[in-house]
XYZ file of C-alpha atoms in Angstrom:
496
model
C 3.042 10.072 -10.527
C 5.391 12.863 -11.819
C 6.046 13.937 -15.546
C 8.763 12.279 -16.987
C 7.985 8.684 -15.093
C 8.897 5.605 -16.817
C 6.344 2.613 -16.661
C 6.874 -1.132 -17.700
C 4.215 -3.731 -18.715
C 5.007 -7.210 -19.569
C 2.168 -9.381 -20.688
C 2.742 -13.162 -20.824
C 0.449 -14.170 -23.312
C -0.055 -17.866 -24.634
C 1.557 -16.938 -27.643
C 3.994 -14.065 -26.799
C 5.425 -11.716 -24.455
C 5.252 -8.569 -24.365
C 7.164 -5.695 -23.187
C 5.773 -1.800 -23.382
C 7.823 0.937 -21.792
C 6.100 4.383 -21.823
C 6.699 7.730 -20.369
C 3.990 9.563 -18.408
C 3.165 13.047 -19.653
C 0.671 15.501 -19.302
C -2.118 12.444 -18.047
C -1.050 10.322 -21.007
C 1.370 7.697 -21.337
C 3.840 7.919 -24.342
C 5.343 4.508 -26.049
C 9.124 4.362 -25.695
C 9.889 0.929 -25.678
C 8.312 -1.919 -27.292
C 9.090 -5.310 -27.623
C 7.509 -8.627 -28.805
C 8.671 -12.640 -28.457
C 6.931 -15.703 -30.066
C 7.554 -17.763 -27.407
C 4.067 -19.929 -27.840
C 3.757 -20.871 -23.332
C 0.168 -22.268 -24.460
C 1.707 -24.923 -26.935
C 3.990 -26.506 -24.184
C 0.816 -27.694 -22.407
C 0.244 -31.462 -22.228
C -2.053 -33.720 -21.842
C -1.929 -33.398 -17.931
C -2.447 -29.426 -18.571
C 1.560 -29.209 -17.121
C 3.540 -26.874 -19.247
C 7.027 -28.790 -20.700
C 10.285 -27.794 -19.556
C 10.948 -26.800 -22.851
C 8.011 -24.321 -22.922
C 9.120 -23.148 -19.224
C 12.579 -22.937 -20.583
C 11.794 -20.869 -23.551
C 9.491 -18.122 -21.130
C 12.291 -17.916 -18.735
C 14.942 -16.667 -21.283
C 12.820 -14.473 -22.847
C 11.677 -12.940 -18.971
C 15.762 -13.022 -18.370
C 15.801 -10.576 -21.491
C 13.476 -8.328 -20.447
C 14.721 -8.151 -17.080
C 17.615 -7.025 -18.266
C 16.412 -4.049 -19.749
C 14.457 -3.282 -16.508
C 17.234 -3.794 -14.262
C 16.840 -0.291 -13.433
C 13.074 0.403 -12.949
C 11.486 0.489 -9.168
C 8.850 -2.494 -8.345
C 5.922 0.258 -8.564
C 6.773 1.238 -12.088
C 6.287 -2.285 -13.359
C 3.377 -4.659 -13.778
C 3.971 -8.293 -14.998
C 0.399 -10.664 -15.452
C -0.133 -13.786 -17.326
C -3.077 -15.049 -18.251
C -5.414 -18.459 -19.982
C -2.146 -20.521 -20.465
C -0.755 -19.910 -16.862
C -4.675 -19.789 -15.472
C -4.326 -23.595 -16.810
C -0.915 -24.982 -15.710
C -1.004 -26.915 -13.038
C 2.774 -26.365 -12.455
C 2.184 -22.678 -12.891
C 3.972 -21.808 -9.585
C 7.113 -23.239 -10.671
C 6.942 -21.368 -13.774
C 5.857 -18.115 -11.611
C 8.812 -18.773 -9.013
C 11.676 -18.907 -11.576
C 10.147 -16.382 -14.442
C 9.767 -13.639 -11.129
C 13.294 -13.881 -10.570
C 14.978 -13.823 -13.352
C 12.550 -10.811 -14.426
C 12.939 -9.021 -11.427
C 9.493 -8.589 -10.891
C 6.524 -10.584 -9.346
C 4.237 -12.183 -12.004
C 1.152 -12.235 -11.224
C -1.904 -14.566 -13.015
C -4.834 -12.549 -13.515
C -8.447 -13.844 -13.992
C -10.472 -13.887 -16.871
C -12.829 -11.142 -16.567
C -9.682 -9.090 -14.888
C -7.713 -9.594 -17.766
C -10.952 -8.455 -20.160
C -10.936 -4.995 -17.647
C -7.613 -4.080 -18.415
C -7.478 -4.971 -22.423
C -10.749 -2.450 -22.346
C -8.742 -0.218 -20.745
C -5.921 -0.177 -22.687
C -8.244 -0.163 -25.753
C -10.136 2.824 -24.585
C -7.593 4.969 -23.870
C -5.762 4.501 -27.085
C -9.331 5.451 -28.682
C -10.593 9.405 -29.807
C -13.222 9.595 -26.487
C -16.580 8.790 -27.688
C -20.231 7.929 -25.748
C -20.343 5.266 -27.961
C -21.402 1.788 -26.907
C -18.087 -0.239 -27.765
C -17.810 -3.746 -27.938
C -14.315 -4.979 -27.430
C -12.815 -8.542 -28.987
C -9.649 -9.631 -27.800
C -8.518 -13.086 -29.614
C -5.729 -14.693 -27.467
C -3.788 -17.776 -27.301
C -6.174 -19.660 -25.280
C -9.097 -17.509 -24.255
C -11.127 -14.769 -25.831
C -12.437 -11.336 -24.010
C -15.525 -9.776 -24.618
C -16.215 -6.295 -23.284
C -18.533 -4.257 -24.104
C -18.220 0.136 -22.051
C -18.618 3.360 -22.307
C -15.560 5.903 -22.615
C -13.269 4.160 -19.965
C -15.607 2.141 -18.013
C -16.415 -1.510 -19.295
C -19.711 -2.103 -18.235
C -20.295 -6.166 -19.102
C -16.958 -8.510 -19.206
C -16.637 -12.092 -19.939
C -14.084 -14.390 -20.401
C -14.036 -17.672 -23.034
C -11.423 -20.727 -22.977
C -11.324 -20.617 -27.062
C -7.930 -19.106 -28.658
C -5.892 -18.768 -31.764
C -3.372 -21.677 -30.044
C -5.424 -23.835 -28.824
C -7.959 -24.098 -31.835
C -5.099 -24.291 -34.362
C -3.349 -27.101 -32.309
C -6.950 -29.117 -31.869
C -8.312 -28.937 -35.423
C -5.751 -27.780 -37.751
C -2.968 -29.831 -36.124
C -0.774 -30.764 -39.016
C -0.980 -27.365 -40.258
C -3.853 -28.889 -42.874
C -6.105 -26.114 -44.171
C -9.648 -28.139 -45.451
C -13.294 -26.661 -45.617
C -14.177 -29.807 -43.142
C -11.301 -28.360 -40.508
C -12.627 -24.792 -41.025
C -16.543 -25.972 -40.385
C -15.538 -28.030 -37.196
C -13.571 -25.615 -36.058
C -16.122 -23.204 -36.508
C -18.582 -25.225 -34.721
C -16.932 -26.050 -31.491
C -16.092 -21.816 -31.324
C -19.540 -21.394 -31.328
C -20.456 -23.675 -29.040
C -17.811 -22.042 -26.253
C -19.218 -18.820 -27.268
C -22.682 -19.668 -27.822
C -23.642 -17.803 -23.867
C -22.317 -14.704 -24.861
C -25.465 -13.770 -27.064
C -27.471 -13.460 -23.716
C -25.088 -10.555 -22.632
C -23.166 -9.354 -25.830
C -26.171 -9.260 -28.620
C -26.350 -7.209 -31.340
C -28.455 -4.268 -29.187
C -25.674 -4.050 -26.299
C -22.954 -1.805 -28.717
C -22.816 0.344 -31.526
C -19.280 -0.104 -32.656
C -16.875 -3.376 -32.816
C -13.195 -3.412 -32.033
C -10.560 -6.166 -32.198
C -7.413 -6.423 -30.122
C -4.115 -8.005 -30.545
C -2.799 -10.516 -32.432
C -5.244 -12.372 -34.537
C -7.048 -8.937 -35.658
C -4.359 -7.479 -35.919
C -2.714 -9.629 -38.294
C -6.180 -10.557 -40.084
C -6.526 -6.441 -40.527
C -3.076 -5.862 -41.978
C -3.570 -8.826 -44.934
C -7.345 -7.718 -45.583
C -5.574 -4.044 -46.134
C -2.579 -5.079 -48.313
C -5.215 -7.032 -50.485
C -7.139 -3.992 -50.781
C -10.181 -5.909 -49.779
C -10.795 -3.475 -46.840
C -9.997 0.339 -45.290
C -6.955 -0.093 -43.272
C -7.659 -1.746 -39.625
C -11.007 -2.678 -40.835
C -12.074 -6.136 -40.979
C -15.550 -6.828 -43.015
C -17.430 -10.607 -43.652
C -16.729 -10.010 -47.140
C -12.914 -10.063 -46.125
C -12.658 -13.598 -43.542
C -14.657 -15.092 -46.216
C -11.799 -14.336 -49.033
C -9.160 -15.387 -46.009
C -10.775 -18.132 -45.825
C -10.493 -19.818 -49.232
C -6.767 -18.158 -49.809
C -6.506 -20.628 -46.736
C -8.133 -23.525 -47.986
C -6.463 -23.010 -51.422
C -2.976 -23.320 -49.564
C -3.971 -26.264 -48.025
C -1.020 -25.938 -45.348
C 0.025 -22.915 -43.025
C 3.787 -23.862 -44.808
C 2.301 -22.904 -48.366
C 0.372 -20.437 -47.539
C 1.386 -17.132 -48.853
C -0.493 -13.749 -48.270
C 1.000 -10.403 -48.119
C 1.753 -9.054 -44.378
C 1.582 -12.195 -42.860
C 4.310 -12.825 -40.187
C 5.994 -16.190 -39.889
C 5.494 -16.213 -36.306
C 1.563 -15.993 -36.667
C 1.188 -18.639 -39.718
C 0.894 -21.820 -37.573
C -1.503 -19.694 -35.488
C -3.749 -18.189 -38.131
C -6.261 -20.727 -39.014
C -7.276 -21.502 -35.329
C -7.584 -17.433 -34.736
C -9.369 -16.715 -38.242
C -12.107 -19.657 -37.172
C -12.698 -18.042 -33.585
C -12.656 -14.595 -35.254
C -15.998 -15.838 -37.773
C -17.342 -17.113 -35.154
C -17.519 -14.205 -33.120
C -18.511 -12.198 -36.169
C -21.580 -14.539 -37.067
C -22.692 -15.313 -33.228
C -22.795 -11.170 -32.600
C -23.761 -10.336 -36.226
C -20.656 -8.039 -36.622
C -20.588 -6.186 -40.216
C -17.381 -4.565 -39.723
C -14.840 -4.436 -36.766
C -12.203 -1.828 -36.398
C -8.452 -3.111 -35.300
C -7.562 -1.050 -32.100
C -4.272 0.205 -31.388
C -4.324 -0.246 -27.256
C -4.110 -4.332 -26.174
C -3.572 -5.570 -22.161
C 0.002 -4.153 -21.847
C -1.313 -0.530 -22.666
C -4.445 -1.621 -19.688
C -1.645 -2.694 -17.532
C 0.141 1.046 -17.560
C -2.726 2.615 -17.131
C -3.649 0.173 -14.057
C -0.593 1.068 -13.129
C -1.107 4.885 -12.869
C -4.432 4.370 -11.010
C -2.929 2.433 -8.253
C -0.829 5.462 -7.124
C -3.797 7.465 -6.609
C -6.435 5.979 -3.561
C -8.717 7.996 -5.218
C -8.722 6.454 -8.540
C -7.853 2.650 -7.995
C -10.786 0.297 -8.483
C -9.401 -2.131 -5.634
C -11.114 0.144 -3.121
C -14.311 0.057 -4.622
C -14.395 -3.722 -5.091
C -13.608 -4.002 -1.559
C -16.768 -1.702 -0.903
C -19.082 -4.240 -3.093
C -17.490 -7.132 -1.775
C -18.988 -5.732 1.863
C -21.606 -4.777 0.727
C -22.757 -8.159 -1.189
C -21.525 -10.357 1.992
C -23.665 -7.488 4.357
C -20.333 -6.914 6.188
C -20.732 -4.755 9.308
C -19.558 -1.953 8.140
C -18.897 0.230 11.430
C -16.795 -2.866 12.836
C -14.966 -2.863 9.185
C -13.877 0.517 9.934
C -13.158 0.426 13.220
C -10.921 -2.631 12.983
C -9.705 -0.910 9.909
C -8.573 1.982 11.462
C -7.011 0.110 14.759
C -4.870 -1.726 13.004
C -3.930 1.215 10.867
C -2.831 2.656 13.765
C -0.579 0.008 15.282
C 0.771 -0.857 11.575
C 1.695 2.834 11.404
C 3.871 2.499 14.584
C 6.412 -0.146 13.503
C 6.828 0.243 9.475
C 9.443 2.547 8.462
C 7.317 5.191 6.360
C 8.351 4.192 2.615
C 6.298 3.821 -0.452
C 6.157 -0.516 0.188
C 4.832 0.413 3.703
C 1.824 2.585 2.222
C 1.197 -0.216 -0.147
C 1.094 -2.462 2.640
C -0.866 -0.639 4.796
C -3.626 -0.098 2.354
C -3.292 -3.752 1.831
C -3.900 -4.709 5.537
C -7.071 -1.951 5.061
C -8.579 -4.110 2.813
C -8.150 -7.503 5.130
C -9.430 -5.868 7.955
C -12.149 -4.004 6.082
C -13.221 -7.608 4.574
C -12.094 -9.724 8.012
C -15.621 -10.522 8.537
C -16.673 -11.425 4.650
C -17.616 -14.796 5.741
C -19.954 -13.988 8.780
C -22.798 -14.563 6.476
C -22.322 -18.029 5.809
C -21.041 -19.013 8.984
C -20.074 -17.537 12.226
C -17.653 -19.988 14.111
C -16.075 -20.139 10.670
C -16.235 -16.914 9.420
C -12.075 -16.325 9.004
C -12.352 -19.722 6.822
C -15.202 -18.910 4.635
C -13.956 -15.400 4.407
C -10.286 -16.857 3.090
C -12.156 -19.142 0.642
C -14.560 -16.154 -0.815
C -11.204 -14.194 -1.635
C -9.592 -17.126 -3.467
C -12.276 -17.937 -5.282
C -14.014 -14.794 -6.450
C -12.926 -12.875 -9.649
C -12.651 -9.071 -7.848
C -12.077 -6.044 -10.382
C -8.747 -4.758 -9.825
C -7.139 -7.659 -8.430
C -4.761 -10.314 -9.272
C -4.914 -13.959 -7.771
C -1.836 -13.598 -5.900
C -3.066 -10.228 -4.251
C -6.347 -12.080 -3.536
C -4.807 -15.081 -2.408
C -2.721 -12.588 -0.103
C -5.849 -10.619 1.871
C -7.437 -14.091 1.700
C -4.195 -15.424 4.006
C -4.988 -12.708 6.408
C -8.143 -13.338 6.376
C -7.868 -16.772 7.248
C -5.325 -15.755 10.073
C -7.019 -13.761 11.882
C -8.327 -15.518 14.818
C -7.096 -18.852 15.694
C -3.517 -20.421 15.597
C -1.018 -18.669 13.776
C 1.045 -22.122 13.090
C -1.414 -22.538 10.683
C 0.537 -20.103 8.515
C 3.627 -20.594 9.047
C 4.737 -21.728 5.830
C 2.994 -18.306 4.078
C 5.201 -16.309 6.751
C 8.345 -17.914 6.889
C 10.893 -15.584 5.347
C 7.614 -12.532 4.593
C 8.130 -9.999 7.638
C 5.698 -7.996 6.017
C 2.673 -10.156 6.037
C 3.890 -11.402 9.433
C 3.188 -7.350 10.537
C 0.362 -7.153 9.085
C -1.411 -10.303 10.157
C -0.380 -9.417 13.936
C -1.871 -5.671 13.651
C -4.620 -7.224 11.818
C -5.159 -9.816 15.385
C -4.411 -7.022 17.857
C -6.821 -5.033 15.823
C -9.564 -7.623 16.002
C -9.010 -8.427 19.818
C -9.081 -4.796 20.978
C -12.439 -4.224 18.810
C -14.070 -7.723 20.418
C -17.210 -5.560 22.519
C -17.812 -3.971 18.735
C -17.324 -0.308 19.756
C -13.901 2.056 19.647
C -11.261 0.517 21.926
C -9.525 3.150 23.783
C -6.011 2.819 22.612
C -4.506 5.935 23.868
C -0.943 5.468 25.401
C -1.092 1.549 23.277
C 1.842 1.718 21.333
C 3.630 -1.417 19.507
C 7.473 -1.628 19.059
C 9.557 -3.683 17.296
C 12.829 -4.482 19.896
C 15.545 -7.002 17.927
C 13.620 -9.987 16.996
C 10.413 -9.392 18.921
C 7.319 -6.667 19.159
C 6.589 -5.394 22.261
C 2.993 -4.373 22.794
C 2.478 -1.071 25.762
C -0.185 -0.177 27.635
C -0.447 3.444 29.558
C -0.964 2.564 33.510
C -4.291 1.528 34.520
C -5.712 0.306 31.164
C -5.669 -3.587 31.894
C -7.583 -2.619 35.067
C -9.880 -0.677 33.232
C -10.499 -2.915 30.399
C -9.567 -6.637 31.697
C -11.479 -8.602 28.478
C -9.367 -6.929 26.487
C -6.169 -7.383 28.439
C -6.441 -11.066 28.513
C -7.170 -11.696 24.990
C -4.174 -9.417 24.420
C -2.087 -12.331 26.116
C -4.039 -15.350 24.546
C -2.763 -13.428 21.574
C 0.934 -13.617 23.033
C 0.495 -17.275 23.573
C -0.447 -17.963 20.505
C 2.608 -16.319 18.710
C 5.065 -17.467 21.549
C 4.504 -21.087 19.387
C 5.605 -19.798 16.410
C 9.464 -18.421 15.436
C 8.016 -15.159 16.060
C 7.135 -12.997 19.916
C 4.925 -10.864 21.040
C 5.948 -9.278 24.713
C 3.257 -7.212 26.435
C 3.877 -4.765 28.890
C 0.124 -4.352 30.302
C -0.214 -1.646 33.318
């Protein structure tokens, strides 16, 4: 990443979106850009945990605006996630389809402990560098993060379905502010949170820090008041928000210096979550941080240029490892279908990102071996969609997991996931050829092999004498051909 780069982040929170442009300089990324909508996704759920058209409306226009203003940026200098409220949806890809293209940018739903990596992240490297032991509280819409690292690595992460949103919509619902509603709500927070003293008790950190909105806004009116330093948020203080709260009686009479509109109807939910946390982990005193998700996200962002530095490799190494992959035939299926990829994509910075991609499938082809043999491409597929893995998103989960799964067997069986994506189509058929040249589990001899893309079809080559020389191979390379002749796409061979 050169000086001078401009990076995007948009966060789709269940309250608001976010945009942060910054500049990268000297390692660091400067703000240049920031900009904030209430557009409150997590209170157009339903009953039926569907988001209304009016909710899906009101994302999409704010997503048109800020694809406007980054009209101009490249794909790899923006990152778009969106977390609890879209985690929820059941109609989340309809939401997903129409908000990607009016952005400009895929949107991708992160999971809940991914989502807690990146707000540390962006937390940490907003923070002086310390070897304290932080713990890190991030009050959303409709989930709460707890993290608790070291400098920039978050060493325990945890996800809770308990948020500023959804807590003010279930007990302060007609905006009624009552020492009953404050109790209950109180209660049923602890009760979602009540695990979280097993990992995050008082002995696990040394300093507290809040992130986003609720401490944020709770830390601005505790300030103004003069009831605590600035960003600081004691007991002393949610106790005194607390009955200013009650003594409104209602979010619309409630008046308190620094207090936004936009976060009134949302403050009595957040403040209960926030004592709760405070009383379950015996916090004294929390200190607002600057750095939220968006800040994680452009950070992320800056690692995934550099193979060196991007967690997604070493996830795929414990992901092996925990599933006792074979990790010779990893490689060497790794590095076969490297090879062949290598021969028909155009070198370009999507192709690199592609091919480490198909590195990863091939690396993890055999994730499922443990569990079952026969099925191994199945189980493996099902592991992927179902496993929260640092550094990735669903979709890119979802994606390895479809290569995965199409590995061996009929490729009809994806047809839908390939129609109209040459790309995965390439890598799924370097990812077969790759598996069916490494079937006796040592190096395949693949000198002279060389794959070709001719109009429409790819044309696999052979140097004379090699289907003599290795005839197993040779006819699974045309059961391969068969089994892509069915499908709108060819494989030719030209064996010798």
């Amino acid at each position: 990443m050169n000086d001078g780069t401009l990076l995007a982040a948009v966060d789709l929170g269940s309250n608001s979106f976010r945009l942060e442009i910054g500049r990268f300089a000297y390692g660091h990324i400067e703000r240049i850009e920031y900009r904030k909508e209430t557009v409150r996704l997590g209170g157009g759920l339903d009953e039926e945990r569907k988001l209304t058209p009016e909710a899906m409306q009101r994302g999409w226009e704010c997503l048109a605006r800020f694809g406007e203003r980054l009209a101009d940026f490249s794909p790899s200098q923006v990152r778009a996630v969106a977390t609890q409220t879209l985690r929820e949806a059941r109609n989340r890809q309809e939401f997903i389809a129409r908000g990607s293209e009016v952005l400009g940018y895929p949107i991708d739903v992160v999971s809940g402990p991914e989502e807690a990596r990146l707000i540390y992240q962006g937390v940490a490297h907003l923070l002086p560098q310390s070897d304290e032991r932080r713990l890190v509280v991030d009050i959303g819409g409709r989930s709460t993060e707890l993290i608790v690292g070291q400098q920039f690595s978050p060493q325990l992460m945890a996800s809770y379905r308990v948020g500023s949103v959804a807590w003010s919509a279930r007990y302060f619902a007609q905006g009624a502010f009552t020492p009953q509603a404050f109790s209950t709500a109180e209660i049923a927070a602890k009760a979602v949170l009540d695990e979280a003293l097993d990992t995050f008790h008082r002995n696990a950190w040394e300093v507290a820090y809040g992130a986003s909105g609720t401490v944020g806004a709770v830390a601005d009116i505790l300030a103004l008041a003069g009831l605590a330093p600035a960003g600081a948020i004691t007991r002393a203080g949610l106790d005194w928000l607390q009955e200013r709260l009650v003594r409104a009686q209602s979010a619309e009479r409630l008046r308190l210096e620094g207090l936004k509109d936009e976060r009134r109807p949302v403050l009595g939910g957040g403040l209960s979550v926030l004592r709760a946390v405070f009383d379950l982990l015996q916090i004294d005193q929390m200190q607002a941080a600057q750095g939220a998700l968006r800040h994680g996200l452009l950070y992320d962002l800056l690692d995934r240029e550099q193979p060196a530095t991007d967690l997604r490799a070493a996830a795929v190494q414990g992901l092996m490892q925990r599933f006792a992959v074979d990790a010779a035939q990893a490689e060497r299926v790794a590095r076969t279908a490297g090879i062949l990829f290598a021969q028909v994509a155009p070198p370009s910075p999507a192709s690199a990102a592609a091919a480490r991609e198909l590195e990863w499938a091939a690396r993890m082809h055999e994730l499922g071996s443990l569990i079952s043999h026969s099925d191994a491409h199945r189980h493996g597929a099902y592991i992927l969609d179902n496993t929260d893995v640092p550094g990735f998103t669903a979709t890119e989960l979802h994606r390895l997991g479809l290569l995965v799964l199409g590995q061996r067997g009929k490729v009809r069986k994806l047809e839908a996931e390939l129609h109209g994506d040459t790309g995965l189509v390439v890598q799924l058929l370097c990812l077969r050829l790759a598996v069916a040249l490494c079937h006796a589990r040592r190096d395949p001899d693949i000198a002279g092999l060389t794959l070709q893309l001719k109009g429409t079809h790819h044309v696999l080559t052979t140097r004379p004498g090699w289907a003599r020389a290795y005839p197993q191979s040779a006819y699974l390379l045309r059961e391969e051909a068969l089994a892509w002749q069915k499908t709108p796409w060819e494989l030719r061979l030209e064996l010798h």
